[in-house]
Short mmCIF file of C-alpha atoms in Angstrom, two decimals:
data_model
loop_
_atom_site.label_atom_id
_atom_site.label_comp_id
_atom_site.label_asym_id
_atom_site.label_seq_id
_atom_site.Cartn_x
_atom_site.Cartn_y
_atom_site.Cartn_z
CA MET J 78 -5.31 99.60 -124.48
CA ASP J 79 -2.89 100.79 -121.83
CA VAL J 80 -5.33 99.74 -119.14
CA ASN J 81 -5.54 96.20 -120.55
CA ALA J 82 -1.77 95.93 -120.73
CA ALA J 83 -1.45 97.07 -117.14
CA VAL J 84 -4.00 94.49 -115.95
CA ALA J 85 -2.20 91.73 -117.84
CA ALA J 86 1.16 92.74 -116.40
CA ALA J 87 -0.29 92.80 -112.89
CA ALA J 88 -1.80 89.34 -113.36
CA ALA J 89 1.51 87.97 -114.61
CA ILE J 90 3.37 89.40 -111.64
CA ALA J 91 0.78 87.94 -109.25
CA GLY J 92 1.12 84.51 -110.89
CA VAL J 93 4.90 84.60 -110.62
CA CYS J 94 4.68 85.57 -106.94
CA THR J 95 2.18 82.76 -106.24
CA GLY J 96 4.45 80.20 -107.92
CA VAL J 97 7.48 81.40 -105.97
CA ILE J 98 5.55 81.24 -102.68
CA ALA J 99 4.24 77.75 -103.46
CA MET J 100 7.74 76.52 -104.36
CA LEU J 101 9.20 77.96 -101.15
CA ALA J 102 6.43 76.39 -99.09
CA PHE J 103 7.01 73.00 -100.73
CA ARG J 104 10.78 73.18 -100.07
CA TRP J 105 10.16 74.22 -96.46
CA SER J 106 7.73 71.33 -95.96
CA GLU J 107 10.25 68.82 -97.30
CA ARG J 108 12.96 70.23 -95.04
CA GLU J 109 10.69 70.01 -91.97
CA GLN J 110 9.77 66.41 -92.76
CA ALA J 111 13.43 65.41 -93.14
CA ARG J 112 14.40 67.08 -89.87
CA PRO J 113 14.38 64.65 -86.88
CA THR J 114 11.76 65.48 -84.27
CA ARG J 115 11.28 64.48 -80.65
CA THR J 116 8.43 62.21 -81.67
CA SER J 117 10.47 60.36 -84.29
CA LEU J 118 13.32 59.87 -81.88
CA HIS J 119 11.01 57.91 -79.51
CA THR J 120 9.04 55.73 -81.89
CA GLU J 121 8.12 52.26 -80.65
CA PRO J 122 10.93 49.80 -81.28
CA GLY J 123 10.14 46.66 -83.24
CA LEU J 124 10.48 43.19 -81.79
CA PRO J 125 13.69 41.28 -82.45
CA PRO J 126 13.42 38.70 -85.25
CA GLY J 127 11.66 35.53 -84.20
CA VAL J 128 10.31 36.86 -80.89
CA ASP J 129 6.82 37.44 -82.29
CA THR J 130 6.63 33.81 -83.45
CA VAL J 131 7.82 32.48 -80.09
CA LEU J 132 5.30 34.57 -78.14
CA SER J 133 2.44 33.37 -80.34
CA VAL J 134 2.94 29.72 -79.27
CA LEU J 135 3.46 30.31 -75.55
CA ARG J 136 0.68 29.17 -73.24
CA SER J 137 1.49 31.98 -70.83
CA SER J 138 0.00 35.44 -71.18
CA ALA J 139 2.76 37.54 -72.76
CA VAL J 140 3.28 41.32 -72.72
CA VAL J 141 6.24 43.24 -74.18
CA LEU J 142 6.88 46.78 -72.91
CA ASP J 143 9.17 49.46 -74.32
CA GLU J 144 11.23 52.03 -72.40
CA SER J 145 8.18 54.27 -71.92
CA ASP J 146 6.07 51.41 -70.47
CA ALA J 147 3.96 51.31 -73.63
CA VAL J 148 2.73 47.88 -74.76
CA VAL J 149 4.54 46.79 -77.92
CA LYS J 150 3.06 43.30 -78.06
CA ALA J 151 0.40 41.51 -75.99
CA SER J 152 -1.24 38.13 -76.41
CA SER J 153 -4.99 37.67 -76.46
CA ALA J 154 -4.79 35.89 -73.09
CA ALA J 155 -3.27 39.03 -71.57
CA TYR J 156 -6.29 41.05 -72.69
CA ALA J 157 -8.64 38.34 -71.45
CA LEU J 158 -7.09 38.43 -67.98
CA GLY J 159 -7.36 42.21 -67.91
CA LEU J 160 -3.59 42.76 -67.80
CA VAL J 161 -3.60 45.24 -70.70
CA ARG J 162 -6.09 48.09 -71.02
CA GLY J 163 -5.84 51.07 -73.32
CA GLY J 164 -2.37 50.12 -74.56
CA LYS J 165 -0.97 50.13 -71.01
CA LEU J 166 -0.16 47.47 -68.45
CA ALA J 167 -3.02 47.77 -65.94
CA VAL J 168 -1.47 45.90 -63.00
CA GLU J 169 0.69 48.27 -60.96
CA PRO J 170 2.86 45.62 -59.19
CA MET J 171 3.76 44.10 -62.56
CA LEU J 172 4.49 47.52 -64.00
CA GLN J 173 6.84 48.28 -61.12
CA MET J 174 8.58 44.93 -61.64
CA ALA J 175 9.09 45.80 -65.32
CA ARG J 176 10.62 49.17 -64.41
CA ASP J 177 13.00 47.58 -61.89
CA THR J 178 14.06 44.94 -64.41
CA ARG J 179 14.63 47.59 -67.08
CA ARG J 180 16.83 49.48 -64.64
CA ASP J 181 19.09 46.65 -63.40
CA GLY J 182 18.47 43.83 -65.89
CA GLU J 183 17.58 41.25 -63.21
CA ILE J 184 14.86 38.63 -63.75
CA ARG J 185 12.02 38.87 -61.22
CA GLN J 186 9.11 36.59 -60.31
CA VAL J 187 6.15 37.05 -57.97
CA GLU J 188 2.73 35.50 -57.29
CA LEU J 189 -0.24 37.85 -57.11
CA ASP J 190 -4.00 37.70 -56.52
CA LEU J 191 -5.84 39.82 -59.08
CA PRO J 192 -9.53 40.82 -59.03
CA ARG J 193 -11.53 38.80 -61.52
CA ARG J 194 -12.50 41.02 -64.43
CA GLY J 195 -16.16 41.60 -65.16
CA THR J 196 -17.59 40.07 -61.95
CA GLY J 197 -19.06 41.74 -58.94
CA LYS J 198 -17.97 38.88 -56.70
CA GLY J 199 -14.95 38.77 -54.48
CA ASP J 200 -13.32 36.02 -56.50
CA ALA J 201 -9.67 36.53 -57.35
CA LEU J 202 -7.31 35.21 -59.99
CA ALA J 203 -4.10 33.66 -58.71
CA VAL J 204 -1.27 34.37 -61.15
CA SER J 205 2.50 33.97 -61.31
CA ALA J 206 4.30 36.85 -63.06
CA ARG J 207 7.86 36.64 -64.41
CA VAL J 208 9.69 39.66 -65.87
CA ALA J 209 12.91 39.49 -67.92
CA PRO J 210 14.82 41.93 -70.16
CA LEU J 211 14.34 41.46 -73.90
CA GLY J 212 17.19 43.20 -75.70
CA SER J 213 18.45 46.57 -74.57
CA ARG J 214 15.17 48.53 -74.44
CA LEU J 215 12.35 45.99 -74.19
CA VAL J 216 10.98 44.03 -71.21
CA LEU J 217 9.08 40.73 -71.45
CA LEU J 218 6.32 39.86 -68.95
CA LEU J 219 4.99 36.28 -68.77
CA VAL J 220 1.93 35.56 -66.60
CA GLU J 221 0.65 32.08 -65.66
CA ASP J 222 -2.92 31.60 -64.39
CA LEU J 223 -2.66 29.47 -61.23
CA THR J 224 -6.32 29.70 -60.20
CA GLU J 225 -7.34 26.18 -61.21
CA ALA J 226 -4.13 24.65 -59.87
CA ARG J 227 -4.72 26.28 -56.48
CA ARG J 228 -8.32 25.08 -56.42
CA ILE J 229 -7.24 21.51 -57.11
CA GLU J 230 -4.54 21.75 -54.45
CA ALA J 231 -7.09 23.02 -51.93
CA VAL J 232 -9.41 20.11 -52.75
CA ARG J 233 -6.58 17.63 -52.30
CA ARG J 234 -5.48 19.25 -49.05
CA ASP J 235 -9.01 19.13 -47.64
CA PHE J 236 -9.37 15.53 -48.76
CA VAL J 237 -6.16 14.48 -47.00
CA ALA J 238 -7.21 16.33 -43.85
CA ASN J 239 -10.64 14.67 -43.87
CA VAL J 240 -9.17 11.21 -44.48
CA SER J 241 -6.69 11.70 -41.66
CA HIS J 242 -9.47 12.72 -39.29
CA GLU J 243 -11.74 9.84 -40.29
CA LEU J 244 -8.97 7.27 -39.95
CA LYS J 245 -7.82 8.70 -36.63
CA THR J 246 -11.20 8.14 -34.94
CA PRO J 247 -11.48 4.33 -35.29
CA VAL J 248 -7.75 3.82 -34.82
CA GLY J 249 -7.82 5.83 -31.60
CA ALA J 250 -10.89 3.92 -30.42
CA LEU J 251 -9.16 0.60 -31.07
CA SER J 252 -6.14 1.74 -29.09
CA LEU J 253 -8.22 2.77 -26.08
CA LEU J 254 -10.33 -0.37 -26.21
CA SER J 255 -7.27 -2.59 -26.32
CA GLU J 256 -5.94 -0.88 -23.19
CA ALA J 257 -9.32 -1.40 -21.54
CA VAL J 258 -9.21 -5.11 -22.39
CA LEU J 259 -5.78 -5.42 -20.76
CA ASP J 260 -6.94 -3.66 -17.62
CA ALA J 261 -10.06 -5.84 -17.41
CA SER J 262 -8.33 -9.12 -18.14
CA GLU J 263 -9.79 -10.69 -14.97
CA ASP J 264 -13.36 -9.60 -15.79
CA PRO J 265 -14.76 -11.84 -18.58
CA GLU J 266 -17.90 -9.74 -19.05
CA ALA J 267 -15.90 -6.52 -19.50
CA VAL J 268 -13.53 -8.25 -21.91
CA GLU J 269 -16.44 -9.50 -23.96
CA ARG J 270 -18.05 -6.05 -24.03
CA PHE J 271 -14.85 -4.29 -25.07
CA ALA J 272 -14.09 -6.96 -27.67
CA GLY J 273 -17.49 -6.37 -29.26
CA ARG J 274 -16.83 -2.65 -29.50
CA MET J 275 -13.43 -3.36 -31.01
CA GLN J 276 -15.10 -5.47 -33.68
CA ASN J 277 -17.45 -2.58 -34.49
CA GLU J 278 -14.57 -0.12 -34.82
CA ALA J 279 -12.57 -2.58 -36.94
CA THR J 280 -15.57 -3.04 -39.25
CA ARG J 281 -15.97 0.72 -39.51
CA LEU J 282 -12.28 1.13 -40.35
CA THR J 283 -12.51 -1.61 -42.98
CA ASN J 284 -15.53 0.04 -44.59
CA LEU J 285 -13.78 3.41 -44.68
CA VAL J 286 -10.66 1.98 -46.34
CA GLN J 287 -12.79 0.07 -48.85
CA GLU J 288 -14.79 3.15 -49.82
CA LEU J 289 -11.59 5.16 -50.21
CA ILE J 290 -10.36 2.45 -52.58
CA ASP J 291 -13.68 2.51 -54.45
CA LEU J 292 -13.58 6.31 -54.75
CA SER J 293 -10.01 6.24 -56.08
CA ARG J 294 -10.95 3.50 -58.52
CA VAL J 295 -13.95 5.29 -60.02
CA GLN J 296 -11.93 8.49 -60.35
CA ASN J 297 -9.09 6.84 -62.21
CA ASP J 298 -10.88 4.16 -64.25
CA ASP J 299 -12.45 4.99 -67.58
CA PRO J 300 -15.93 3.40 -67.71
CA LEU J 301 -15.72 3.29 -71.52
CA GLU J 302 -12.83 0.81 -71.46
CA ASP J 303 -14.82 -2.02 -69.81
CA SER J 304 -18.31 -0.94 -70.81
CA GLU J 305 -21.09 -3.35 -71.66
CA SER J 306 -24.86 -3.54 -71.82
CA VAL J 307 -26.07 -4.04 -68.24
CA ARG J 308 -29.57 -5.19 -67.27
CA VAL J 309 -31.16 -2.84 -64.78
CA ASP J 310 -33.05 -5.75 -63.19
CA GLU J 311 -29.76 -7.42 -62.31
CA LEU J 312 -28.36 -4.22 -60.80
CA VAL J 313 -31.48 -3.81 -58.65
CA THR J 314 -31.38 -7.44 -57.47
CA GLU J 315 -27.68 -7.19 -56.60
CA ALA J 316 -28.18 -3.93 -54.68
CA ILE J 317 -31.08 -5.37 -52.69
CA GLU J 318 -29.19 -8.56 -51.78
CA ARG J 319 -26.24 -6.46 -50.64
CA SER J 320 -28.39 -4.82 -47.95
CA ARG J 321 -30.65 -7.80 -47.23
CA GLN J 322 -29.12 -8.68 -43.86
CA SER J 323 -29.15 -5.10 -42.57
CA ALA J 324 -32.76 -4.71 -43.68
CA ASP J 325 -33.82 -7.96 -41.99
CA ASN J 326 -32.20 -6.89 -38.73
CA LYS J 327 -34.38 -3.75 -38.75
CA GLN J 328 -37.44 -5.53 -40.20
CA ILE J 329 -37.31 -3.28 -43.28
CA THR J 330 -39.07 -4.57 -46.40
CA LEU J 331 -37.06 -4.26 -49.64
CA LEU J 332 -39.21 -4.03 -52.78
CA ALA J 333 -38.22 -4.09 -56.48
CA GLY J 334 -40.52 -2.74 -59.17
CA GLY J 335 -40.82 -0.60 -62.27
CA THR J 336 -40.35 -1.46 -65.94
CA GLU J 337 -38.63 -4.74 -66.76
CA GLY J 338 -36.10 -5.40 -69.51
CA LEU J 339 -34.26 -2.07 -69.26
CA HIS J 340 -30.57 -1.81 -70.18
CA VAL J 341 -27.88 0.79 -69.56
CA TRP J 342 -24.41 1.00 -71.09
CA GLY J 343 -21.39 1.25 -68.82
CA ASN J 344 -19.08 -0.38 -66.32
CA ARG J 345 -21.05 -3.03 -64.47
CA GLY J 346 -18.95 -2.90 -61.31
CA GLN J 347 -19.21 0.87 -60.94
CA LEU J 348 -22.95 0.93 -61.61
CA ALA J 349 -23.55 -1.86 -59.09
CA ALA J 350 -21.50 -0.02 -56.46
CA ALA J 351 -23.41 3.22 -57.04
CA LEU J 352 -26.87 1.67 -56.80
CA GLY J 353 -25.75 -0.47 -53.85
CA ASN J 354 -24.68 2.66 -51.96
CA LEU J 355 -28.09 4.26 -52.51
CA VAL J 356 -29.96 1.21 -51.19
CA GLU J 357 -27.57 0.84 -48.26
CA ASN J 358 -28.08 4.49 -47.27
CA ALA J 359 -31.84 4.08 -47.52
CA VAL J 360 -31.74 1.11 -45.12
CA ASN J 361 -29.35 2.78 -42.68
CA TYR J 362 -31.40 5.97 -42.41
CA SER J 363 -34.83 4.33 -42.24
CA PRO J 364 -36.57 3.40 -38.98
CA ALA J 365 -37.53 -0.19 -38.26
CA ARG J 366 -40.56 -1.80 -39.89
CA THR J 367 -40.60 0.55 -42.92
CA ARG J 368 -40.19 -0.03 -46.66
CA VAL J 369 -37.47 0.73 -49.21
CA LYS J 370 -38.44 0.50 -52.87
CA VAL J 371 -36.14 0.34 -55.90
CA ALA J 372 -37.70 0.89 -59.33
CA GLY J 373 -36.54 1.55 -62.88
CA ARG J 374 -38.32 3.23 -65.76
CA ARG J 375 -37.64 4.78 -69.18
CA THR J 376 -38.05 8.52 -69.78
CA GLN J 377 -37.63 10.61 -72.90
CA SER J 378 -35.21 13.51 -73.27
CA PRO J 379 -33.98 15.65 -76.21
CA GLY J 380 -30.63 13.82 -76.23
CA GLY J 381 -32.14 10.32 -76.21
CA ASP J 382 -34.03 8.04 -73.86
CA LEU J 383 -32.88 7.89 -70.24
CA ILE J 384 -33.18 5.14 -67.67
CA GLU J 385 -34.21 6.35 -64.22
CA ILE J 386 -33.48 4.10 -61.21
CA SER J 387 -35.10 5.50 -58.07
CA VAL J 388 -34.54 4.44 -54.47
CA THR J 389 -37.34 5.56 -52.13
CA ASP J 390 -37.33 5.23 -48.34
CA GLN J 391 -39.49 6.29 -45.40
CA GLY J 392 -36.59 7.57 -43.37
CA ILE J 393 -35.78 10.71 -41.43
CA GLY J 394 -35.56 12.91 -44.56
CA ILE J 395 -33.07 15.62 -45.48
CA SER J 396 -33.37 19.37 -44.85
CA ASP J 397 -33.09 21.88 -47.67
CA ARG J 398 -29.81 23.13 -46.22
CA ASP J 399 -28.26 19.67 -46.27
CA LYS J 400 -29.49 18.78 -49.78
CA GLU J 401 -26.88 21.08 -51.31
CA ARG J 402 -24.01 19.28 -49.58
CA ILE J 403 -24.94 15.63 -49.25
CA PHE J 404 -22.88 14.66 -52.32
CA GLU J 405 -19.70 16.17 -50.84
CA ARG J 406 -17.08 13.74 -49.58
CA PHE J 407 -17.25 13.01 -45.84
CA TYR J 408 -20.36 15.16 -45.38
CA ARG J 409 -22.98 13.64 -43.07
CA VAL J 410 -26.49 14.93 -42.43
CA ASP J 411 -26.41 13.48 -38.91
CA PRO J 412 -22.81 12.75 -37.85
CA ALA J 413 -23.84 10.93 -34.67
CA ARG J 414 -26.25 8.66 -36.53
CA SER J 415 -23.71 8.07 -39.32
CA ARG J 416 -21.10 6.89 -36.84
CA ALA J 417 -23.66 4.61 -35.21
CA THR J 418 -24.51 3.01 -38.56
CA GLY J 419 -20.90 2.88 -39.73
CA GLY J 420 -21.37 5.56 -42.40
CA THR J 421 -18.24 7.13 -43.86
CA GLY J 422 -19.70 10.04 -45.84
CA LEU J 423 -18.20 8.75 -49.10
CA GLY J 424 -21.08 6.71 -50.51
CA LEU J 425 -23.01 9.52 -52.20
CA SER J 426 -19.85 11.12 -53.60
CA ILE J 427 -19.07 7.79 -55.29
CA VAL J 428 -22.61 7.70 -56.71
CA LYS J 429 -22.23 11.24 -58.07
CA HIS J 430 -18.94 10.50 -59.77
CA VAL J 431 -20.17 7.23 -61.31
CA ALA J 432 -23.26 8.97 -62.68
CA ALA J 433 -21.22 11.81 -64.17
CA SER J 434 -18.63 9.49 -65.76
CA HIS J 435 -21.48 7.54 -67.43
CA GLY J 436 -23.05 10.67 -68.89
CA GLY J 437 -25.85 10.83 -66.32
CA GLU J 438 -26.70 12.46 -63.01
CA VAL J 439 -28.08 11.74 -59.56
CA THR J 440 -30.79 13.88 -57.94
CA VAL J 441 -32.61 13.83 -54.64
CA TRP J 442 -36.10 14.69 -53.39
CA SER J 443 -36.63 14.72 -49.67
CA ALA J 444 -38.73 16.19 -46.89
CA GLU J 445 -37.92 15.98 -43.21
CA GLY J 446 -39.94 13.25 -41.56
CA GLN J 447 -41.34 11.97 -44.88
CA GLY J 448 -38.40 10.12 -46.41
CA SER J 449 -36.21 10.58 -49.47
CA THR J 450 -36.03 9.52 -53.11
CA PHE J 451 -32.66 9.34 -54.86
CA THR J 452 -32.87 9.04 -58.65
CA LEU J 453 -30.00 7.80 -60.79
CA ARG J 454 -30.44 8.89 -64.44
CA LEU J 455 -28.35 7.13 -67.08
CA PRO J 456 -28.48 7.01 -70.90
CA GLU J 457 -30.20 3.92 -72.28
CA ALA J 458 -27.94 1.22 -73.70
CA GLY J 459 -28.48 2.04 -77.40
CA SER J 460 -27.73 5.76 -77.39
CA ALA J 461 -25.06 5.41 -74.71
CA ARG J 462 -23.24 2.73 -76.69
CA GLU J 463 -23.20 4.85 -79.85
CA GLN J 464 -21.83 7.82 -77.91
CA ALA J 465 -19.20 5.62 -76.23
CA GLU J 466 -18.03 4.29 -79.59
CA ALA J 467 -17.85 7.83 -81.00
CA ASP J 468 -15.79 8.99 -78.01
CA ARG J 469 -13.46 6.02 -78.28
CA LEU J 470 -12.99 6.58 -82.02
CA GLY J 471 -12.15 10.23 -81.41
CA ARG J 472 -9.56 9.32 -78.78
CA ASN J 473 -7.98 6.71 -81.04
CA ARG J 474 -7.64 9.28 -83.82
CA LEU J 475 -6.05 11.77 -81.45
CA SER J 476 -3.72 9.08 -80.12
CA GLY J 477 -2.65 8.22 -83.67
CA ALA J 478 -1.96 11.87 -84.40
CA LEU J 479 0.20 12.15 -81.28
CA GLN J 480 2.20 9.08 -82.27
CA GLU J 481 2.90 10.41 -85.78
CA PRO J 482 4.36 13.94 -85.55
CA ALA J 483 4.59 14.20 -89.33
CA ALA J 484 0.81 14.25 -89.59
CA PHE J 485 0.58 17.89 -88.44
CA ASP J 486 2.61 21.06 -88.73
CA GLU J 487 5.02 21.99 -85.98
CA GLU J 488 2.99 25.17 -85.37
CA GLU J 489 0.04 22.98 -84.32
CA ARG J 490 2.03 20.96 -81.77
CA PRO J 491 1.20 23.19 -78.73
CA TYR J 492 -2.51 22.72 -79.34
CA VAL J 493 -2.17 18.93 -79.66
CA ASP J 494 -0.04 18.80 -76.50
CA GLN J 495 -2.70 20.79 -74.67
CA ALA J 496 -5.44 18.40 -75.82
CA ASP J 497 -3.34 15.44 -74.69
CA GLU J 498 -2.90 16.95 -71.22
CA GLN J 499 -6.63 17.57 -70.88
CA LEU J 500 -7.41 13.97 -71.81
CA SER J 501 -4.82 12.48 -69.47
CA ALA J 502 -5.44 14.77 -66.49
CA PRO J 503 -7.30 12.97 -63.68
CA GLU J 504 -10.66 14.37 -62.85
CA VAL J 505 -11.10 15.92 -59.42
CA LEU J 506 -14.36 16.05 -57.63
CA PRO J 507 -15.72 19.47 -56.89
#
């Protein structure tokens, strides 16, 4: 009996001790949690009210850094460009700009070339970075992708340089020939010879200016605005008649063939100019007493029937190296021969742009010494007309939405503005 009482007393004492220890541990835990720690003193600060909403509608890549250079907020575009990795700003020059701005509060801006993420090529992204203080402890980084803008500027710069060079050649020739005419004023034969060369240079200059006008026109005009059903037979006849005199001078036979009664949908003037350029090139680069054939046919494709208009010659042919560049502006396979025939190097670039704007393409088969075949592929009138009407309807709906701001929420306005810019931006040839 005494033993049982002793065991019970010992158990009671043990229970009391356990309860006291548990209570003390609980109180100590609460006290430790309430005590400020070094970690809690440096928690990430929240964004000021409204900043998160503003950053979400910016087109720029946005990154917000705290005083420890940790990323508080970053847009999806910043991750896509590779600016943020593992919660840190991965671009050292931008990080240094952020630190300098945090120190003195000055706004900084710089343009950088960044390696393109995920490619093994040497391509680089051109960006413009702007850093500004955001409150007392935060720094805002805005990054604009300038890659496409620089590419377009390079294309325009090269185009202006090429145009200047091409215009300078005939103008300089005319100047020299006019001086020669003055010096040979007492020699009728020399005057006649120089006058003939001046006429050739003037014709070449006129052709160059006209093709520049044509290229500008097809780049700026929308073929859907003045589109109609165009007979392929009429396009072929017009293209052949355009080069009839040149072909007769070289005793070249122009033939028309293929399927009759074909129609394409598009701008008649642009299509006639494109096919006319192909026939004219075929005549210019073919030797005398050869044949040039123009034929149309219908082919099937998953997206609808296509009309193929091929121009085949028996000319000098094109090498594999030149095939990749013949559709570039001012590129000539044989510069000396092109100048002799009055070629400007713009004809095939016009053909390429017209084909692309009409939903088609232009391809070439050629072998040196065996001739060439250029094929213009365009959607047939039925399917092309339906697609044109659908595109026009979509643009009219978008135009109506832009004219009535109440039709969409203000949060959607940046996306509508972006779509409007894409539709109104002029297309630039690659």
